[in-house]
mmCIF file of C-alpha atoms in Angstrom:
data_model
loop_
_atom_site.group_PDB
_atom_site.id
_atom_site.type_symbol
_atom_site.label_atom_id
_atom_site.label_comp_id
_atom_site.label_asym_id
_atom_site.label_seq_id
_atom_site.Cartn_x
_atom_site.Cartn_y
_atom_site.Cartn_z
ATOM 1 C CA MET A 1417 43.682 -14.371 36.325
ATOM 2 C CA SER A 1418 42.661 -17.439 37.773
ATOM 3 C CA THR A 1419 44.610 -19.138 40.789
ATOM 4 C CA THR A 1420 45.660 -21.933 38.444
ATOM 5 C CA GLU A 1421 47.318 -19.258 35.958
ATOM 6 C CA GLN A 1422 50.927 -18.066 36.161
ATOM 7 C CA SER A 1423 51.605 -14.409 35.918
ATOM 8 C CA HIS A 1424 54.770 -13.740 33.436
ATOM 9 C CA THR A 1425 57.068 -11.212 32.243
ATOM 10 C CA ILE A 1426 57.135 -10.398 28.921
ATOM 11 C CA GLY A 1427 59.579 -8.493 26.860
ATOM 12 C CA LEU A 1428 58.411 -6.665 24.162
ATOM 13 C CA LEU A 1429 60.964 -5.671 21.028
ATOM 14 C CA CYS A 1430 58.647 -2.658 19.939
ATOM 15 C CA LYS A 1431 58.364 1.404 20.005
ATOM 16 C CA THR A 1432 55.522 2.359 22.435
ATOM 17 C CA ASN A 1433 53.665 4.110 20.183
ATOM 18 C CA LYS A 1434 52.401 1.268 18.032
ATOM 19 C CA PRO A 1435 48.469 0.958 18.431
ATOM 20 C CA VAL A 1436 48.198 -2.657 17.626
ATOM 21 C CA PHE A 1437 51.263 -3.841 20.171
ATOM 22 C CA THR A 1438 49.745 -1.336 22.627
ATOM 23 C CA GLU A 1439 46.320 -2.805 23.013
ATOM 24 C CA VAL A 1440 48.137 -6.503 22.697
ATOM 25 C CA ALA A 1441 50.061 -5.396 25.838
ATOM 26 C CA GLU A 1442 46.904 -4.216 27.347
ATOM 27 C CA ARG A 1443 45.254 -7.448 26.677
ATOM 28 C CA LEU A 1444 48.302 -9.348 28.454
ATOM 29 C CA ARG A 1445 48.193 -7.128 31.630
ATOM 30 C CA ASP A 1446 44.763 -7.804 32.048
ATOM 31 C CA ALA A 1447 45.426 -11.707 31.610
ATOM 32 C CA GLY A 1448 47.789 -10.818 34.754
ATOM 33 C CA HIS A 1449 50.732 -10.653 32.722
ATOM 34 C CA ARG A 1450 53.802 -8.115 33.299
ATOM 35 C CA VAL A 1451 54.804 -6.580 29.935
ATOM 36 C CA ARG A 1452 58.363 -4.335 29.321
ATOM 37 C CA TYR A 1453 58.921 -2.463 26.288
ATOM 38 C CA PHE A 1454 62.324 -2.290 25.105
ATOM 39 C CA HIS A 1455 63.593 -0.311 22.157
ATOM 40 C CA PRO A 1456 64.205 -2.509 19.353
ATOM 41 C CA ARG A 1457 67.732 -0.050 18.628
ATOM 42 C CA SER A 1458 68.693 -0.728 22.348
ATOM 43 C CA GLY A 1459 68.994 -4.325 22.495
ATOM 44 C CA LEU A 1460 68.694 -6.598 25.486
ATOM 45 C CA SER A 1461 71.492 -6.923 28.429
ATOM 46 C CA PRO A 1462 72.033 -10.893 28.749
ATOM 47 C CA ARG A 1463 70.274 -10.345 32.713
ATOM 48 C CA GLN A 1464 67.078 -8.702 31.161
ATOM 49 C CA ALA A 1465 67.056 -11.744 28.169
ATOM 50 C CA ALA A 1466 67.473 -14.506 30.660
ATOM 51 C CA ASP A 1467 64.892 -12.749 33.223
ATOM 52 C CA MET A 1468 61.958 -12.510 30.358
ATOM 53 C CA SER A 1469 59.319 -15.405 30.484
ATOM 54 C CA LEU A 1470 59.158 -14.639 26.772
ATOM 55 C CA ILE A 1471 60.526 -12.223 24.152
ATOM 56 C CA VAL A 1472 58.053 -10.705 21.569
ATOM 57 C CA ASN A 1473 60.557 -9.974 19.014
ATOM 58 C CA LYS A 1474 58.492 -8.045 17.087
ATOM 59 C CA LYS A 1475 61.139 -5.434 15.189
ATOM 60 C CA THR A 1476 64.519 -7.145 15.307
ATOM 61 C CA LEU A 1477 67.669 -5.364 14.474
ATOM 62 C CA PRO A 1478 71.114 -6.696 14.310
ATOM 63 C CA VAL A 1479 71.745 -4.726 17.630
ATOM 64 C CA ALA A 1480 69.140 -7.301 19.062
ATOM 65 C CA LEU A 1481 70.340 -10.699 17.639
ATOM 66 C CA PRO A 1482 73.304 -11.254 20.165
ATOM 67 C CA SER A 1483 70.304 -10.855 23.429
ATOM 68 C CA LEU A 1484 68.076 -13.000 21.228
ATOM 69 C CA TRP A 1485 70.678 -15.356 20.965
ATOM 70 C CA HIS A 1486 71.615 -15.217 24.644
ATOM 71 C CA ALA A 1487 67.756 -15.732 25.035
ATOM 72 C CA ARG A 1488 67.785 -18.855 23.478
ATOM 73 C CA GLN A 1489 71.170 -20.498 24.994
ATOM 74 C CA VAL A 1490 69.426 -19.714 28.411
ATOM 75 C CA GLY A 1491 65.772 -21.188 27.592
ATOM 76 C CA THR A 1492 63.969 -17.763 27.296
ATOM 77 C CA PRO A 1493 61.668 -18.995 24.431
ATOM 78 C CA LEU A 1494 61.179 -16.156 21.595
ATOM 79 C CA TRP A 1495 57.751 -15.626 19.617
ATOM 80 C CA ASN A 1496 59.391 -16.100 16.521
ATOM 81 C CA ASN A 1497 61.919 -18.495 16.232
ATOM 82 C CA LEU A 1498 65.738 -17.412 16.244
ATOM 83 C CA GLN A 1499 66.598 -19.580 12.950
ATOM 84 C CA ALA A 1500 63.396 -17.678 10.831
ATOM 85 C CA THR A 1501 64.078 -14.398 12.398
ATOM 86 C CA ILE A 1502 67.685 -14.665 10.981
ATOM 87 C CA ALA A 1503 66.933 -16.430 7.789
ATOM 88 C CA LEU A 1504 63.981 -14.020 6.918
ATOM 89 C CA SER A 1505 66.204 -11.005 7.958
ATOM 90 C CA SER A 1506 67.549 -11.857 4.483
ATOM 91 C CA ARG A 1507 65.161 -9.972 1.646
ATOM 92 C CA LEU A 1508 66.212 -12.508 -0.849
ATOM 93 C CA LEU A 1509 65.724 -15.711 1.268
ATOM 94 C CA GLY A 1510 62.258 -13.935 2.354
ATOM 95 C CA LEU A 1511 61.148 -13.913 -1.462
ATOM 96 C CA ARG A 1512 62.769 -17.557 -1.996
ATOM 97 C CA ALA A 1513 60.692 -18.643 0.969
ATOM 98 C CA VAL A 1514 57.402 -17.190 -0.256
ATOM 99 C CA SER A 1515 58.164 -18.485 -3.713
ATOM 100 C CA GLU A 1516 58.602 -22.306 -2.854
ATOM 101 C CA ALA A 1517 55.122 -21.748 -0.733
ATOM 102 C CA GLY A 1518 53.334 -21.404 -4.116
ATOM 103 C CA ILE A 1519 53.508 -17.265 -4.412
ATOM 104 C CA LEU A 1520 54.916 -15.767 -7.470
ATOM 105 C CA THR A 1521 57.900 -13.367 -7.427
ATOM 106 C CA PRO A 1522 59.530 -11.025 -9.297
ATOM 107 C CA ASP A 1523 62.437 -11.727 -11.190
ATOM 108 C CA VAL A 1524 65.802 -10.330 -9.227
ATOM 109 C CA THR A 1525 69.247 -9.036 -10.692
ATOM 110 C CA PHE A 1526 72.427 -8.225 -9.118
ATOM 111 C CA GLU A 1527 72.832 -5.226 -12.026
ATOM 112 C CA LYS A 1528 70.222 -3.008 -12.905
ATOM 113 C CA PRO A 1529 67.864 -4.432 -15.752
ATOM 114 C CA PRO A 1530 66.804 -2.737 -18.497
ATOM 115 C CA GLY A 1531 63.788 -0.669 -18.001
ATOM 116 C CA GLU A 1532 61.869 0.464 -14.627
ATOM 117 C CA TYR A 1533 62.673 -1.335 -11.370
ATOM 118 C CA VAL A 1534 63.080 -1.562 -7.560
ATOM 119 C CA ALA A 1535 66.144 -0.939 -5.963
ATOM 120 C CA LYS A 1536 66.553 -3.228 -2.276
ATOM 121 C CA GLY A 1537 69.178 -4.153 0.167
ATOM 122 C CA PHE A 1538 70.192 -7.412 1.016
ATOM 123 C CA ASN A 1539 68.480 -7.225 4.469
ATOM 124 C CA VAL A 1540 65.040 -6.098 5.772
ATOM 125 C CA TRP A 1541 66.924 -3.280 8.360
ATOM 126 C CA ASP A 1542 68.116 -1.872 4.995
ATOM 127 C CA ASP A 1543 66.855 1.601 3.623
ATOM 128 C CA ASP A 1544 63.264 1.208 2.281
ATOM 129 C CA PRO A 1545 63.297 -0.275 -1.497
ATOM 130 C CA GLU A 1546 63.560 2.906 -4.046
ATOM 131 C CA LEU A 1547 61.944 2.788 -7.408
ATOM 132 C CA ASN A 1548 64.816 2.762 -10.142
ATOM 133 C CA GLY A 1549 67.494 3.739 -7.110
ATOM 134 C CA GLU A 1550 70.772 1.907 -6.339
ATOM 135 C CA GLY A 1551 70.633 -1.126 -4.292
ATOM 136 C CA ASP A 1552 72.354 -4.282 -2.972
ATOM 137 C CA PHE A 1553 69.807 -6.040 -5.821
ATOM 138 C CA TYR A 1554 67.108 -4.894 -8.394
ATOM 139 C CA GLN A 1555 63.600 -6.537 -8.449
ATOM 140 C CA GLU A 1556 61.380 -6.375 -11.620
ATOM 141 C CA LEU A 1557 58.921 -3.567 -11.283
ATOM 142 C CA ILE A 1558 55.457 -5.303 -11.541
ATOM 143 C CA PRO A 1559 53.020 -3.066 -13.565
ATOM 144 C CA THR A 1560 50.149 -2.593 -11.722
ATOM 145 C CA GLU A 1561 48.555 0.106 -9.700
ATOM 146 C CA PRO A 1562 50.394 2.009 -7.304
ATOM 147 C CA VAL A 1563 48.859 -0.092 -4.385
ATOM 148 C CA ASP A 1564 50.269 -2.722 -2.331
ATOM 149 C CA PHE A 1565 48.306 -5.898 -1.079
ATOM 150 C CA LYS A 1566 49.098 -6.376 2.612
ATOM 151 C CA TYR A 1567 48.220 -10.121 4.066
ATOM 152 C CA TYR A 1568 49.379 -10.844 7.628
ATOM 153 C CA ALA A 1569 48.886 -14.448 9.065
ATOM 154 C CA VAL A 1570 49.274 -15.213 13.097
ATOM 155 C CA ASN A 1571 49.332 -18.587 14.321
ATOM 156 C CA ASP A 1572 47.788 -18.529 17.646
ATOM 157 C CA GLY A 1573 48.880 -22.041 18.711
ATOM 158 C CA GLU A 1574 45.936 -23.958 17.321
ATOM 159 C CA GLN A 1575 45.018 -22.170 14.038
ATOM 160 C CA THR A 1576 46.497 -19.569 11.812
ATOM 161 C CA ARG A 1577 44.566 -16.687 11.000
ATOM 162 C CA VAL A 1578 45.157 -14.471 7.931
ATOM 163 C CA ALA A 1579 44.054 -10.584 7.044
ATOM 164 C CA GLY A 1580 44.728 -8.378 4.473
ATOM 165 C CA ARG A 1581 44.094 -4.635 3.868
ATOM 166 C CA ARG A 1582 45.230 -2.437 0.642
ATOM 167 C CA VAL A 1583 47.595 0.621 1.060
ATOM 168 C CA THR A 1584 49.313 2.827 -1.311
ATOM 169 C CA SER A 1585 52.667 2.050 -2.216
ATOM 170 C CA LYS A 1586 55.571 3.680 -0.493
ATOM 171 C CA LEU A 1587 57.570 3.678 -3.944
ATOM 172 C CA TYR A 1588 55.354 6.752 -4.587
ATOM 173 C CA GLY A 1589 55.020 8.793 -1.568
ATOM 174 C CA GLN A 1590 53.772 8.290 1.666
ATOM 175 C CA LYS A 1591 51.822 4.798 2.728
ATOM 176 C CA ARG A 1592 47.782 5.586 3.138
ATOM 177 C CA LEU A 1593 45.394 2.639 4.295
ATOM 178 C CA LEU A 1594 42.992 2.356 1.275
ATOM 179 C CA GLY A 1595 40.734 -0.376 3.075
ATOM 180 C CA GLY A 1596 40.660 -4.051 3.869
ATOM 181 C CA ILE A 1597 40.156 -6.887 1.878
ATOM 182 C CA GLN A 1598 38.455 -10.355 1.707
ATOM 183 C CA THR A 1599 41.676 -12.482 1.702
ATOM 184 C CA ARG A 1600 42.316 -15.082 -1.378
ATOM 185 C CA PRO A 1601 42.002 -18.477 -0.339
ATOM 186 C CA ALA A 1602 44.921 -19.432 -2.440
ATOM 187 C CA LEU A 1603 47.395 -16.929 -0.974
ATOM 188 C CA ALA A 1604 45.841 -17.275 2.423
ATOM 189 C CA SER A 1605 46.894 -20.972 2.152
ATOM 190 C CA SER A 1606 50.381 -20.319 0.925
ATOM 191 C CA LEU A 1607 50.763 -17.845 3.647
ATOM 192 C CA ARG A 1608 49.793 -20.813 6.311
ATOM 193 C CA GLN A 1609 52.129 -22.742 4.600
ATOM 194 C CA LEU A 1610 55.097 -20.362 4.997
ATOM 195 C CA VAL A 1611 54.152 -20.279 8.815
ATOM 196 C CA GLU A 1612 54.363 -23.981 9.253
ATOM 197 C CA ARG A 1613 57.114 -24.624 7.566
ATOM 198 C CA PHE A 1614 59.330 -21.974 9.243
ATOM 199 C CA ASP A 1615 57.305 -22.383 12.955
ATOM 200 C CA LEU A 1616 56.376 -18.924 12.599
ATOM 201 C CA ARG A 1617 54.112 -17.039 14.976
ATOM 202 C CA GLY A 1618 53.542 -13.714 13.196
ATOM 203 C CA VAL A 1619 54.217 -12.668 9.551
ATOM 204 C CA GLY A 1620 53.355 -10.278 6.777
ATOM 205 C CA VAL A 1621 53.946 -10.663 3.058
ATOM 206 C CA ASP A 1622 53.398 -7.607 0.820
ATOM 207 C CA LEU A 1623 51.669 -8.230 -2.507
ATOM 208 C CA VAL A 1624 50.711 -6.465 -5.740
ATOM 209 C CA GLU A 1625 48.537 -7.334 -8.156
ATOM 210 C CA ASP A 1626 48.958 -7.070 -12.076
ATOM 211 C CA ASP A 1627 47.008 -6.101 -15.287
ATOM 212 C CA ASP A 1628 45.792 -9.781 -15.586
ATOM 213 C CA GLY A 1629 44.994 -10.344 -11.762
ATOM 214 C CA GLN A 1630 47.749 -12.324 -10.483
ATOM 215 C CA PHE A 1631 49.233 -11.744 -7.268
ATOM 216 C CA TRP A 1632 52.971 -11.058 -6.876
ATOM 217 C CA ALA A 1633 55.049 -11.435 -3.535
ATOM 218 C CA VAL A 1634 57.672 -8.487 -3.033
ATOM 219 C CA ASP A 1635 58.522 -8.744 0.672
ATOM 220 C CA VAL A 1636 58.159 -10.667 3.694
ATOM 221 C CA ASN A 1637 57.945 -8.739 7.037
ATOM 222 C CA LEU A 1638 58.560 -10.484 10.434
ATOM 223 C CA ALA A 1639 57.698 -7.147 11.739
ATOM 224 C CA ALA A 1640 54.590 -6.546 10.584
ATOM 225 C CA GLY A 1641 52.467 -3.696 12.148
ATOM 226 C CA TYR A 1642 49.047 -5.469 11.731
ATOM 227 C CA ARG A 1643 47.202 -2.421 11.812
ATOM 228 C CA ASP A 1644 43.352 -2.365 10.494
ATOM 229 C CA THR A 1645 43.440 -6.151 10.706
ATOM 230 C CA ALA A 1646 41.435 -6.907 13.770
ATOM 231 C CA LEU A 1647 43.960 -9.727 14.671
ATOM 232 C CA GLU A 1648 44.863 -8.193 18.251
ATOM 233 C CA SER A 1649 43.054 -10.903 19.989
ATOM 234 C CA ALA A 1650 44.667 -13.292 17.834
ATOM 235 C CA LEU A 1651 48.205 -12.070 18.616
ATOM 236 C CA THR A 1652 47.440 -11.951 22.222
ATOM 237 C CA THR A 1653 46.550 -15.300 22.055
ATOM 238 C CA SER A 1654 49.504 -16.530 20.203
ATOM 239 C CA ILE A 1655 51.735 -14.637 22.257
ATOM 240 C CA VAL A 1656 49.809 -16.278 25.979
ATOM 241 C CA SER A 1657 50.466 -20.103 24.071
ATOM 242 C CA ARG A 1658 54.137 -19.484 23.914
ATOM 243 C CA LEU A 1659 54.926 -18.717 27.521
ATOM 244 C CA PRO A 1660 56.264 -21.607 29.169
ATOM 245 C CA ASP A 1661 54.129 -23.921 31.292
ATOM 246 C CA GLU A 1662 56.488 -22.949 34.675
#
């Protein structure tokens, strides 16, 4: 670290076994910063929130929201801003947001529709979506192979990088990596629009591809893992760009 750079303490709301953020934490330490992990289910005390230079709310659960609110009140910046964190914790608002950004989303009902569907809880921290199960709302099941296309966008302070991968759908069993993808320009553009509209630093969107080659967004995730995307450098730069000057 040069003599003109400052050392900051960065609080990371994340489990310690997440490979991407483990590497990001090491990069931050190599740059001279201190990194403290906080388990996402434990929350932070008001004193802890105030003592951080920045809080990376990689995974946000209800228990952490009061701490994040206090951090905002005392001037501790968050990596993803509090308003977006709260708004996009609602699955329905997340779907509306990507729809407004130009990506198709499946129809939603509050009563079980005829045929197959995906049952979901209102909030992202609720149970995992379930095929033909019980939920707070019901999403049309798009006829497709049991594969999800996961798109990730990271705003590093100057540009928004987009990467993606294919994984097996958790609706049908254990998630398994199938490989990287060449991102579609129109989808990447929509993700960049979503990032700009909500002033995000990082976001993931799950999509499926129907038999006609059309993509549909089925989930928005501010707690994305970014695994197998080679976005570690962009994530590190993104976090550093949010650090205060003093």
